[in-house]
XYZ file of C-alpha atoms in Angstrom:
384
model
C 67.395 111.655 81.313
C 70.946 112.490 82.218
C 73.182 110.487 80.735
C 74.493 107.623 83.413
C 78.519 107.571 84.600
C 80.202 104.327 84.488
C 84.050 104.076 85.115
C 85.300 103.980 81.525
C 86.561 101.046 79.683
C 90.138 100.214 79.656
C 90.182 101.477 75.809
C 89.239 104.605 76.199
C 91.629 105.309 79.479
C 94.391 107.673 78.395
C 97.964 105.494 77.587
C 99.349 107.684 80.018
C 97.038 106.073 82.999
C 97.693 102.919 82.162
C 99.998 100.378 83.874
C 102.882 99.373 81.089
C 103.306 95.943 80.519
C 105.149 96.077 78.348
C 108.068 96.054 81.040
C 106.891 92.369 81.498
C 106.954 91.484 77.712
C 106.962 94.232 74.701
C 103.836 91.672 73.559
C 102.121 88.460 73.484
C 104.833 87.203 70.971
C 107.450 87.089 73.652
C 105.252 86.095 76.239
C 104.541 83.161 73.915
C 108.252 82.795 73.715
C 108.971 82.649 77.561
C 105.990 80.258 77.913
C 107.528 77.863 75.071
C 110.678 78.287 77.316
C 109.418 77.274 80.438
C 107.781 74.145 79.170
C 110.652 73.446 76.961
C 112.525 73.438 79.925
C 110.711 71.010 82.007
C 112.735 68.275 80.952
C 115.452 69.308 82.629
C 114.463 68.608 85.971
C 115.124 64.883 85.137
C 119.261 65.133 86.079
C 118.347 66.086 89.023
C 115.217 63.302 90.186
C 116.265 60.950 92.535
C 119.743 62.090 92.570
C 119.048 64.408 95.894
C 120.669 62.581 98.376
C 123.877 62.132 96.602
C 125.128 65.564 97.412
C 124.424 69.263 98.605
C 125.809 70.468 94.727
C 123.204 68.288 93.366
C 120.540 69.335 95.641
C 121.621 73.175 94.937
C 121.195 72.671 91.477
C 117.849 71.657 91.527
C 116.810 74.265 93.998
C 118.752 77.251 91.087
C 116.908 75.728 88.173
C 113.490 76.069 89.966
C 114.347 78.832 90.996
C 114.962 80.462 87.162
C 112.271 78.925 85.485
C 109.676 79.717 88.615
C 111.002 83.647 88.500
C 110.511 83.173 84.001
C 106.736 81.036 84.882
C 106.083 83.788 87.236
C 106.358 86.921 84.991
C 104.216 84.764 82.124
C 101.343 84.472 84.815
C 101.963 88.132 86.067
C 101.900 89.186 82.326
C 98.625 87.083 81.073
C 96.656 87.566 84.521
C 97.088 92.007 85.087
C 95.779 91.729 81.142
C 93.211 89.748 82.022
C 92.818 92.153 84.940
C 92.206 95.212 82.653
C 88.816 93.169 81.664
C 87.436 90.112 82.490
C 85.446 89.086 80.447
C 88.409 89.715 77.555
C 88.829 85.885 76.325
C 91.858 86.078 74.828
C 93.161 86.966 77.416
C 91.563 85.114 80.035
C 92.747 81.665 77.619
C 96.567 82.889 78.335
C 96.245 83.096 82.097
C 94.593 80.100 82.518
C 97.307 78.746 79.936
C 99.761 80.436 82.523
C 98.566 78.165 85.235
C 98.548 75.291 83.955
C 102.222 75.802 82.988
C 102.597 76.116 86.684
C 101.073 73.143 87.283
C 103.656 71.813 85.127
C 105.990 73.381 86.697
C 105.046 72.418 90.504
C 104.781 68.926 88.876
C 108.103 68.890 87.388
C 109.677 69.862 90.893
C 107.404 67.569 93.219
C 110.576 65.728 93.739
C 112.523 68.170 95.775
C 110.584 67.817 98.659
C 109.884 64.576 99.186
C 114.027 63.829 98.601
C 115.174 66.922 100.938
C 112.711 65.345 103.918
C 113.580 61.935 102.989
C 117.576 63.204 104.459
C 118.926 62.661 107.348
C 118.861 65.674 110.024
C 122.465 65.579 110.230
C 123.332 65.594 106.561
C 121.113 68.963 106.476
C 122.866 70.417 108.722
C 126.245 69.762 107.238
C 124.902 70.522 103.839
C 123.733 74.206 104.686
C 127.111 74.589 106.463
C 129.518 72.903 103.469
C 127.810 74.720 100.440
C 128.054 78.067 100.696
C 124.998 78.814 97.996
C 122.341 76.874 100.071
C 122.648 79.710 102.329
C 119.895 81.672 100.124
C 117.577 78.135 100.347
C 118.182 77.687 104.232
C 114.312 79.121 105.232
C 112.998 76.876 102.305
C 114.751 73.331 103.488
C 113.981 73.973 107.371
C 110.501 74.302 106.850
C 110.474 70.889 104.492
C 112.515 69.243 107.558
C 110.127 70.853 110.110
C 106.764 69.507 107.410
C 108.382 65.961 106.751
C 105.757 63.920 108.140
C 103.460 66.284 105.564
C 105.174 65.308 102.873
C 104.252 62.634 100.400
C 106.339 60.412 98.415
C 107.212 62.111 94.580
C 104.623 60.201 92.569
C 101.625 61.592 95.116
C 103.595 65.318 95.601
C 103.490 65.613 91.667
C 99.879 64.093 91.251
C 98.477 66.668 93.924
C 100.899 69.256 91.449
C 98.843 68.712 88.293
C 95.590 68.339 90.264
C 96.011 72.006 91.322
C 95.099 73.684 88.550
C 91.383 71.871 88.579
C 91.011 71.918 92.528
C 90.826 76.097 91.835
C 88.457 76.319 89.522
C 86.134 77.825 91.842
C 87.858 80.597 92.778
C 89.031 81.259 89.282
C 85.056 80.926 88.435
C 84.168 83.418 91.143
C 86.767 85.307 90.036
C 85.225 85.870 86.436
C 82.103 86.273 87.906
C 82.616 88.505 90.353
C 85.704 90.543 88.252
C 83.325 90.998 84.938
C 79.819 89.709 85.205
C 78.199 90.811 87.828
C 76.042 94.181 87.409
C 76.055 95.741 90.736
C 73.154 98.394 89.577
C 72.635 101.903 89.140
C 72.672 104.611 91.829
C 72.899 108.415 92.151
C 76.011 109.903 93.684
C 75.965 112.956 96.035
C 75.281 115.624 93.441
C 72.026 113.296 92.281
C 73.444 111.988 89.187
C 73.236 108.451 88.322
C 76.305 106.271 88.780
C 76.837 102.603 87.102
C 78.497 100.454 89.835
C 81.783 98.581 89.594
C 84.269 97.138 92.110
C 86.621 99.441 90.604
C 84.553 102.618 91.958
C 82.376 100.633 94.764
C 84.511 101.222 97.703
C 84.332 104.992 97.214
C 80.742 105.252 97.312
C 80.835 102.662 100.321
C 83.091 105.239 102.134
C 80.862 108.553 101.064
C 79.837 111.100 103.434
C 76.389 111.327 102.273
C 74.912 108.230 103.928
C 72.045 108.050 101.143
C 74.415 107.182 99.087
C 75.956 104.828 100.900
C 73.019 102.883 101.317
C 72.338 102.845 97.638
C 75.486 101.496 97.206
C 75.112 99.124 99.865
C 72.040 97.770 98.483
C 72.445 97.717 95.197
C 75.804 95.805 95.415
C 74.474 92.944 97.758
C 71.011 92.975 95.951
C 73.886 92.111 92.866
C 75.438 89.128 94.835
C 72.352 87.773 96.445
C 70.899 87.515 92.739
C 73.685 84.885 92.217
C 74.367 83.570 95.597
C 73.807 80.224 94.922
C 76.689 80.290 92.489
C 78.885 81.640 95.106
C 77.726 79.543 97.568
C 78.685 76.396 95.266
C 81.852 78.095 94.229
C 82.812 78.236 98.161
C 82.360 74.450 98.233
C 84.272 73.774 95.367
C 87.022 75.568 97.408
C 86.297 74.339 100.969
C 86.514 70.894 99.736
C 89.753 71.544 97.572
C 91.247 72.537 101.345
C 89.259 69.714 102.518
C 91.007 67.358 100.056
C 94.563 68.609 100.523
C 94.355 68.487 104.038
C 93.235 64.928 104.250
C 96.490 64.248 101.441
C 98.703 65.037 103.490
C 97.655 64.082 107.238
C 96.548 66.633 108.674
C 93.643 66.498 111.460
C 92.260 69.876 109.085
C 92.150 72.486 106.619
C 92.718 74.894 109.615
C 95.673 72.864 110.532
C 96.967 72.798 107.351
C 96.730 76.110 106.239
C 98.659 77.484 109.532
C 101.479 74.863 109.240
C 102.718 76.244 106.333
C 103.608 79.591 109.058
C 104.412 77.105 112.127
C 101.740 78.442 113.378
C 99.846 76.264 116.750
C 96.202 75.872 115.738
C 95.768 77.098 119.756
C 97.238 80.473 118.458
C 94.387 80.827 116.912
C 91.231 80.015 118.450
C 93.010 81.896 121.251
C 92.503 84.898 118.938
C 88.796 83.982 118.508
C 87.956 84.037 122.466
C 89.818 86.841 122.487
C 87.622 88.913 120.134
C 84.313 86.898 121.491
C 85.791 88.264 125.218
C 86.427 91.526 124.058
C 83.227 92.258 122.112
C 81.980 94.624 124.516
C 84.377 96.845 123.706
C 83.511 96.553 119.679
C 79.790 97.525 120.983
C 81.202 100.374 122.812
C 83.071 101.955 120.023
C 80.118 101.670 117.742
C 77.694 103.426 119.973
C 80.794 106.292 119.923
C 80.738 106.329 116.088
C 76.586 106.304 115.990
C 77.193 109.283 118.523
C 79.508 111.346 115.932
C 77.280 110.145 113.011
C 74.687 112.076 114.644
C 72.518 108.775 114.250
C 69.671 107.581 116.531
C 69.756 104.543 118.874
C 69.154 101.722 116.914
C 69.511 103.388 113.732
C 73.204 102.308 113.059
C 73.101 99.953 109.829
C 76.176 98.368 107.970
C 76.610 100.793 105.036
C 77.678 103.176 108.106
C 80.524 101.319 109.485
C 82.648 102.644 107.021
C 81.567 106.172 107.022
C 84.114 108.768 107.730
C 83.858 110.431 110.934
C 86.350 113.620 109.194
C 86.447 115.551 105.882
C 87.520 113.792 103.272
C 90.863 114.150 101.992
C 91.468 114.165 97.849
C 94.569 114.728 96.128
C 95.768 114.270 93.386
C 97.621 110.346 91.826
C 101.190 111.001 92.369
C 100.232 113.007 95.980
C 99.441 109.562 96.578
C 102.126 107.553 95.127
C 104.521 110.340 97.261
C 102.746 109.662 100.433
C 103.300 105.909 100.620
C 106.639 106.425 99.308
C 107.515 108.262 102.519
C 106.168 105.955 104.459
C 108.572 103.558 103.324
C 111.938 105.267 104.076
C 112.720 103.605 107.153
C 113.208 100.542 104.601
C 116.236 102.199 102.901
C 116.681 104.194 99.811
C 117.078 101.311 97.426
C 113.491 99.389 98.297
C 112.165 102.923 97.969
C 114.169 103.609 94.608
C 112.760 99.666 93.030
C 109.617 100.574 94.093
C 109.110 104.234 92.483
C 110.660 102.781 89.663
C 108.150 100.669 88.818
C 105.298 103.632 89.785
C 107.393 105.595 86.858
C 107.274 102.626 84.681
C 103.319 102.847 84.480
C 102.774 99.061 87.152
C 99.798 101.246 88.041
C 95.956 101.974 86.181
C 94.973 105.167 87.954
C 91.373 104.392 86.190
C 89.644 101.156 85.059
C 86.646 99.473 85.815
C 88.364 96.531 87.401
C 89.464 96.139 91.162
C 92.670 97.353 90.835
C 93.231 100.095 93.647
C 96.539 102.283 94.178
C 97.788 100.024 96.952
C 97.242 96.768 94.495
C 99.723 98.395 92.317
C 102.019 99.408 94.281
C 102.025 95.790 95.365
C 103.403 95.143 92.525
C 106.371 97.670 92.673
C 106.698 95.970 96.145
C 106.523 92.583 94.509
C 109.286 94.465 91.854
C 111.356 95.373 95.226
C 111.001 91.936 96.919
C 112.410 90.276 92.596
C 114.657 87.440 93.744
C 114.256 87.983 97.665
C 112.140 85.338 98.568
C 112.818 81.979 97.876
C 110.855 79.592 99.988
C 108.483 78.977 96.629
C 109.837 75.799 96.608
C 109.045 74.231 100.235
C 105.363 75.453 99.792
């Protein structure tokens, strides 16, 4: 029998085709050093706690310390998280990623006093400080977001408790990710040439998008069977995530978890509901669109299924990985040379994996490079 093709294990992929996580930390020992450094410096926030109202320079110092440790903590989390993404069943990096999550929760708890103390400031004081202290200009959006949401910000003690609860509250989501990315069997199908292929998260979309309808159908049915076999587990993890969102909404005094989620970006729930209403009113347009797709695919009436929704309507164009990178970089040209060059550097330094059985795709790899380009440019985290 012909051997079944599967996406190779990462250990079997040439090193030049894998991302270079040593650009974050040279090795696990350096990661441990950074982890310990963040953990040891959390006590420095005691200098600022309870003193924000004393002056703009105190607030600035607290925000700058939070930024510094947040950046290093983010690198700790990224290094461990990307290693776990290489193989979701790797217990060593799974444990490191869990520790990084715990460190992030402790950092949030240590900085929990900032929002309540800023929210308690008179509006006139905030306005004056933003004018008088040039360093606060970097944090203007974050500070204004805090003042806008002041009615939903709790006391320092409660904010600290909510921060400590985050790691526990995310357990359902973490469980879902480990199951889906590392342990969920998606089955074996025959590819366009009739050769057996073992489906994985890293190659599934390629077969769902196949121009061969048989391949699309087999890929969809096989993967759907995999998910259905664990439907009760997925339902339980979803229920856990819903309960988490409801808990946080109630803790902050929102009428619903929807309102809580939208308020982060200052979106009125009416906008969300108007969007849904608009989609419902225009369903006939979608029906016409799917009818046209069915005709272009040459399918008879009543024979248009879910696995046909992403079928290509034109010939698929294949080109090398590097050409894909250059195409995306060209699309970023309007953002300026500095931005494009930073993303290019990230890709050149192996911020990507060309082949892996995880969920990583070129767009996700480019997203990591985009994050590199944005590094140091977003200080809204303390307002979340």
